[in-house]
Coordinates of C-alpha atoms and ligand atoms in Angstrom, one line a residue:
X13 CA 0.0 0.0 0.0
X14 CA 1.3 3.5 -0.8
X15 CA 1.4 6.3 1.7
X16 CA -1.2 8.3 -0.1
X17 CA -3.7 5.5 -0.6
X18 CA -7.2 7.1 0.2
X19 CA -8.8 5.7 3.2
X20 CA -12.5 4.8 3.6
X21 CA -14.9 7.6 4.4
X22 CA -17.8 7.8 6.9
X23 CA -20.2 8.3 3.9
X24 CA -19.3 4.8 2.6
X25 CA -20.5 3.2 5.9
X26 CA -24.2 2.0 6.2
X27 CA -26.3 4.3 8.4
X28 CA -27.4 1.5 10.6
X29 CA -23.8 0.7 11.3
X30 CA -22.9 4.3 12.2
X31 CA -26.1 4.4 14.5
X32 CA -25.0 1.2 16.2
X33 CA -21.5 2.6 16.9
X34 CA -23.0 5.8 18.2
X35 CA -25.1 3.8 20.6
X36 CA -21.9 2.2 21.9
X37 CA -19.9 5.4 22.0
X38 CA -17.4 4.2 19.5
X39 CA -16.1 5.5 16.3
X40 CA -14.4 4.1 13.2
X41 CA -10.7 5.4 13.1
X42 CA -10.0 5.0 9.4
X43 CA -12.2 8.0 8.1
X44 CA -10.4 10.4 10.5
X45 CA -7.0 8.8 10.8
X46 CA -5.4 11.3 8.4
X47 CA -6.7 14.2 10.3
X48 CA -5.6 12.8 13.6
X49 CA -2.2 11.8 12.3
X50 CA -1.4 13.8 9.1
X51 CA 1.2 12.3 6.9
X52 CA 4.6 13.9 6.6
X53 CA 4.1 16.9 9.0
X54 CA 1.7 17.8 11.8
X55 CA -1.2 20.2 11.3
X56 CA -0.4 23.4 13.1
X57 CA -3.0 25.9 14.1
X58 CA -0.5 28.1 16.0
X59 CA 0.7 31.1 14.0
X60 CA 4.0 32.7 14.2
X61 CA 3.1 36.0 16.0
X62 CA 4.6 39.0 17.8
X63 CA 3.1 40.9 20.6
X64 CA 4.4 44.5 20.9
X65 CA 5.2 45.6 24.5
X66 CA 4.7 49.2 23.6
X67 CA 1.0 48.4 22.8
X68 CA 0.5 45.9 25.7
X69 CA 2.1 48.0 28.4
X70 CA -0.6 50.6 28.7
X71 CA -3.3 48.0 28.7
X72 CA -1.4 46.2 31.5
X73 CA -1.2 49.3 33.5
X74 CA -5.0 49.9 33.1
X75 CA -5.5 46.4 34.4
X76 CA -3.9 47.7 37.5
X77 CA -6.7 50.2 37.8
X78 CA -9.5 47.8 36.7
X79 CA -8.6 44.8 38.7
X80 CA -7.6 45.3 42.3
X81 CA -5.5 42.4 43.6
X82 CA -8.3 41.1 45.8
X83 CA -10.3 40.5 42.7
X84 CA -7.6 39.3 40.5
X85 CA -5.1 37.1 42.6
X86 CA -2.9 37.2 39.6
X87 CA -3.1 40.3 37.4
X88 CA -2.1 38.8 34.0
X89 CA -2.8 39.5 30.4
X90 CA -2.5 36.1 28.6
X91 CA -1.0 36.2 25.1
X92 CA -3.6 34.4 23.0
X93 CA -2.3 33.1 19.6
X94 CA -4.5 34.4 16.8
X95 CA -4.4 30.8 15.3
X96 CA -5.7 29.1 18.3
X97 CA -9.3 30.3 18.2
X98 CA -9.4 32.3 21.4
X99 CA -7.5 29.9 23.6
X100 CA -5.3 31.9 26.0
X101 CA -2.1 30.1 24.9
X102 CA 0.9 31.6 23.0
X103 CA 1.6 28.1 21.3
X104 CA -0.2 24.9 21.6
X105 CA 1.8 23.9 24.6
X106 CA 3.2 27.3 26.0
X107 CA 1.1 29.7 28.1
X108 CA 2.7 33.2 28.2
X109 CA 1.3 36.3 30.1
X110 CA 2.5 39.7 31.2
X111 CA 1.9 40.1 35.0
X112 CA 1.8 43.4 36.7
X113 CA 2.0 44.3 40.4
X114 CA 2.0 47.8 41.8
X115 CA 3.8 49.2 44.8
X116 CA 2.7 47.8 48.2
X117 CA 0.7 45.0 46.5
X118 CA 1.0 41.3 47.2
X119 CA -0.2 38.6 44.9
X120 CA -1.3 36.1 47.5
X121 CA 0.4 32.7 48.3
X122 CA -0.8 29.8 46.3
X123 CA 0.4 26.6 44.5
X124 CA -0.7 24.6 41.6
X125 CA 0.0 21.7 39.4
X126 CA 1.3 23.7 36.4
X127 CA 5.0 24.9 36.6
X128 CA 5.6 28.6 36.1
X129 CA 8.8 30.5 35.2
X130 CA 9.0 34.3 35.3
X131 CA 11.3 36.5 33.1
X132 CA 11.5 39.9 34.6
X133 CA 10.7 42.8 32.2
X134 CA 10.6 46.1 34.1
X135 CA 10.6 47.6 37.6
X136 CA 12.6 47.1 40.8
X137 CA 11.9 46.3 44.4
X138 CA 9.7 43.2 43.9
X139 CA 10.4 39.6 44.9
X140 CA 8.8 36.2 44.6
X141 CA 8.8 33.9 47.7
X142 CA 9.1 30.3 46.7
X143 CA 8.7 27.9 49.7
X144 CA 10.1 30.6 52.0
X145 CA 12.9 31.6 49.8
X146 CA 13.0 35.2 48.9
X147 CA 13.9 35.7 45.2
X148 CA 14.7 39.2 44.1
X149 CA 13.3 40.3 40.6
X150 CA 15.5 42.3 38.4
X151 CA 15.2 42.9 34.6
X152 CA 16.1 39.7 32.7
X153 CA 16.2 37.4 35.7
X154 CA 14.8 34.0 35.1
X155 CA 12.8 32.7 38.3
X156 CA 11.5 29.2 38.6
X157 CA 8.3 28.2 40.4
X158 CA 8.1 24.4 39.9
X159 CA 4.8 22.4 40.2
X160 CA 3.2 22.3 43.5
X161 CA 5.5 24.7 45.2
X162 CA 4.1 27.6 47.2
X163 CA 4.7 31.1 45.8
X164 CA 3.6 34.6 46.3
X165 CA 4.7 37.9 44.8
X166 CA 5.3 41.2 46.6
X167 CA 6.4 44.6 45.6
X168 CA 8.1 47.1 48.1
X169 CA 9.5 49.4 45.5
X170 CA 8.2 52.2 43.4
X171 CA 6.4 52.0 40.0
X172 CA 4.9 49.0 38.3
X173 CA 6.6 45.8 38.3
X174 CA 6.1 43.7 35.2
X175 CA 7.2 40.2 34.2
X176 CA 6.5 37.6 31.6
X177 CA 5.0 34.2 33.0
X178 CA 5.7 31.0 31.1
X179 CA 3.5 28.1 32.3
X180 CA 2.9 24.6 31.0
X181 CA -0.9 25.1 31.6
X182 CA -1.9 23.8 28.1
X183 CA -0.4 20.4 28.8
X184 CA -2.0 20.4 32.3
X185 CA -5.4 21.4 30.8
X186 CA -5.1 18.6 28.0
X187 CA -4.4 16.1 30.7
X188 CA -7.2 17.3 33.0
X189 CA -4.6 17.8 35.6
X190 CA -4.6 21.6 36.2
X191 CA -5.6 22.8 39.7
X192 CA -4.3 24.9 42.4
X193 CA -4.9 25.8 46.2
X194 CA -4.7 29.0 48.2
X195 CA -2.2 29.2 51.1
X196 CA -1.4 31.6 54.0
X197 CA 1.2 34.4 53.7
X198 CA 4.8 33.0 53.7
X199 CA 7.5 34.0 56.2
X200 CA 10.4 34.3 53.9
X201 CA 14.0 34.4 55.0
X202 CA 16.2 37.4 54.1
X203 CA 19.0 35.0 53.0
X204 CA 20.6 35.4 49.6
X205 CA 19.3 33.1 46.9
X206 CA 21.5 30.1 45.7
X207 CA 22.6 32.0 42.6
X208 CA 24.5 34.3 44.9
X209 CA 25.8 31.7 47.3
X210 CA 26.0 27.8 46.6
X211 CA 25.8 28.2 42.9
X212 CA 27.6 31.4 42.3
X213 CA 29.7 30.0 39.5
X214 CA 29.3 27.2 36.9
X215 CA 31.9 24.4 37.5
X216 CA 31.8 24.8 41.3
X217 CA 29.6 22.9 43.9
X218 CA 29.6 23.1 47.6
X219 CA 31.9 20.3 48.6
X220 CA 29.3 18.7 50.8
X221 CA 27.1 18.0 47.8
X222 CA 29.4 15.6 46.3
X223 CA 28.1 12.1 46.1
X224 CA 24.6 13.3 47.3
X225 CA 21.4 12.8 45.4
X226 CA 21.0 15.9 43.1
X227 CA 18.2 18.3 44.1
X228 CA 15.4 18.6 41.6
X229 CA 15.7 22.5 41.9
X230 CA 19.1 23.4 43.2
X231 CA 18.6 27.0 42.0
X232 CA 15.4 29.0 41.7
X233 CA 16.8 32.2 40.3
X234 CA 19.3 33.0 37.4
X235 CA 20.4 36.6 37.4
X236 CA 20.5 38.2 34.0
X237 CA 23.6 40.2 34.8
X238 CA 25.6 36.9 35.0
X239 CA 24.0 35.4 32.0
X240 CA 24.6 38.5 29.8
X241 CA 28.3 38.5 30.8
X242 CA 28.6 34.8 30.0
X243 CA 27.0 35.3 26.6
X244 CA 29.5 38.1 25.7
X245 CA 32.3 35.7 26.7
X246 CA 30.9 32.6 24.8
X247 CA 30.5 34.9 21.7
X248 CA 34.3 35.3 21.6
X249 CA 34.7 31.5 21.0
X250 CA 31.6 30.9 18.8
X251 CA 32.1 30.9 15.0
X252 CA 30.0 33.4 13.2
X253 CA 26.7 31.8 12.0
X254 CA 26.5 29.6 15.0
X255 CA 24.1 30.6 17.7
X256 CA 25.5 32.2 20.8
X257 CA 23.1 30.4 23.2
X258 CA 23.2 29.4 26.9
X259 CA 20.7 26.9 28.4
X260 CA 19.5 27.4 32.0
X261 CA 20.3 24.1 33.7
X262 CA 20.1 22.7 37.2
X263 CA 23.8 23.1 38.4
X264 CA 23.6 19.8 40.3
X265 CA 22.5 17.7 37.3
X266 CA 23.5 19.6 34.3
X267 CA 20.0 19.0 32.9
X268 CA 17.3 21.5 31.9
X269 CA 16.2 23.6 34.7
X270 CA 12.5 22.6 34.4
X271 CA 10.9 19.3 33.5
X272 CA 8.6 20.5 30.8
X273 CA 10.1 23.6 29.3
X274 CA 13.6 24.6 28.3
X275 CA 14.9 28.1 28.9
X276 CA 17.9 29.6 27.1
X277 CA 19.5 32.9 26.4
X278 CA 20.6 33.9 22.9
X279 CA 22.8 36.7 21.8
X280 CA 22.8 38.0 18.3
X281 CA 26.1 39.7 17.5
X282 CA 25.9 43.0 15.6
X283 CA 24.5 42.4 12.1
X284 CA 24.3 38.6 12.7
X285 CA 21.8 36.3 11.0
X286 CA 21.3 32.9 12.6
X287 CA 19.5 29.9 11.3
X288 CA 18.1 27.8 14.2
X289 CA 17.9 24.1 13.9
X290 CA 14.6 22.8 12.6
X291 CA 12.9 20.8 15.5
X292 CA 9.5 19.5 16.6
X293 CA 9.5 22.0 19.5
X294 CA 7.4 25.1 19.7
X295 CA 9.0 28.4 20.9
X296 CA 8.4 31.6 22.7
X297 CA 10.9 34.6 22.7
X298 CA 11.2 37.6 25.0
X299 CA 13.4 40.4 23.7
X300 CA 15.6 41.8 26.4
X301 CA 17.9 44.1 24.5
X302 CA 18.2 45.3 20.9
X303 CA 15.9 45.1 17.8
X304 CA 15.7 42.8 14.9
X305 CA 13.5 40.2 13.1
X306 CA 12.7 36.6 13.2
X307 CA 11.6 34.8 10.1
X308 CA 9.5 31.7 10.8
X309 CA 8.5 29.5 7.8
X310 CA 8.8 32.6 5.6
X311 CA 6.7 35.0 7.8
X312 CA 8.8 38.0 9.1
X313 CA 8.2 39.3 12.7
X314 CA 10.1 42.5 13.6
X315 CA 10.8 43.0 17.3
X316 CA 12.3 45.4 19.7
X317 CA 12.7 45.8 23.5
X318 CA 10.3 43.5 25.6
X319 CA 8.4 42.3 22.6
X320 CA 7.3 38.7 22.6
X321 CA 7.3 36.1 19.8
X322 CA 5.6 32.8 19.5
X323 CA 6.6 30.2 16.8
X324 CA 4.8 26.9 16.1
X325 CA 6.4 23.4 16.1
X326 CA 8.4 22.2 13.1
X327 CA 9.2 25.8 11.9
X328 CA 12.3 27.0 10.0
X329 CA 13.5 29.8 12.1
X330 CA 16.1 32.6 11.3
X331 CA 16.9 35.4 13.7
X332 CA 18.4 38.7 12.4
X333 CA 19.9 41.5 14.5
X334 CA 18.9 44.8 12.8
X335 CA 21.8 46.7 14.4
X336 CA 25.3 46.7 12.9
X337 CA 26.7 48.1 16.1
X338 CA 24.8 46.6 19.1
X339 CA 24.2 43.0 20.1
X340 CA 20.6 41.8 20.6
X341 CA 19.7 39.6 23.6
X342 CA 16.6 37.2 23.7
X343 CA 15.3 34.7 26.1
X344 CA 13.9 31.5 24.6
X345 CA 11.3 29.2 26.1
X346 CA 10.7 25.9 24.2
X347 CA 8.7 22.7 24.9
X348 CA 11.8 20.5 23.9
X349 CA 12.1 19.0 27.4
X350 CA 8.6 17.7 27.6
X351 CA 8.8 16.3 24.1
X352 CA 12.1 14.6 24.8
X353 CA 10.6 13.1 27.9
X354 CA 7.7 11.7 26.0
X355 CA 10.2 10.3 23.5
X356 CA 9.1 12.1 20.3
X357 CA 11.4 15.1 20.2
X358 CA 13.1 15.5 16.8
X359 CA 15.8 17.6 15.5
X360 CA 15.9 17.5 11.7
Ligands
LIG415 O1 2.0 34.0 39.3 O2 1.3 32.1 40.1 O3 0.5 34.1 34.6 O4 -0.9 31.3 39.0 C1 -1.0 32.5 35.6 C2 -1.4 31.8 36.8 C3 0.9 33.5 36.8 C4 1.4 33.0 39.1 C5 0.1 33.3 35.6 C6 -0.6 32.0 37.9 C7 0.5 32.8 38.0

């Protein structure tokens, strides 16, 4: 049989047979097999799309007036991909949302089955408490809130504090496993987080950790200042045309920092154009610095500071830095870790 042989249709089946199947809550697979599992490439509804921070920011600030924290719990604008028919997801598997919290506010303690990661966009003086650990939020920092861990956000500084949330909510919803519970206010310690102490530098571990079972989350915060510096140094030893990209990993295992999503920082050198590998993963990008464009399967998305880009699975991706003088920096979130764990990830 050839790959393209047409399969039987519903219309060919006798009405009484279809009626009998209905009565048993069963369906024939062959008429819909090709739509369930298309041949050659998956059907993708997600569109390559860019959200502009300049347009979203005023709407986010207005949410601050319209939705007091007591009525919001989390004041978030969800990025809803125009291909996903109103679903509040950036790609089929990645939830992205801008969250805002105002001076003196507290987003109450809770926990949930979806994992969350925050990438800080603007403001100073806010922090997230995760399981009693205080994690300072500064622009570009990546902060982990893994599944089922207690977390609350608070802002003692001035001006609005804004960050991008990435959650694996779409997978949790598909698995009918998304739920959360409220908690009482955390008492957080004033201790420095692990990125400033036990995991201050790659290649070094506290001696007492040798031979111990690795912690699932040895580090909750990855300060941007360190990552930016590391990218500039990596660039010195990376051939032109090859991505200057650093993965956020658990320093005790060397593996991706979260089970479902991968996070990485990407530097585009002045004038650089980079072809990314074609993979089965879907991707989100947050622009931290610079301006440029991303071409995904031929569609061009221009971007600048704090814009967000979503790209469907199986896309040909090219990133271009528009500046001939300044580098551009982006944070990437992708669903490669979950695909890898489920055994179907592909790089072509
Ligand atoms: O900060 O815990 O964007 O619970 C959506 C749901 C953020 C959070 C979101 C959440 C959170």
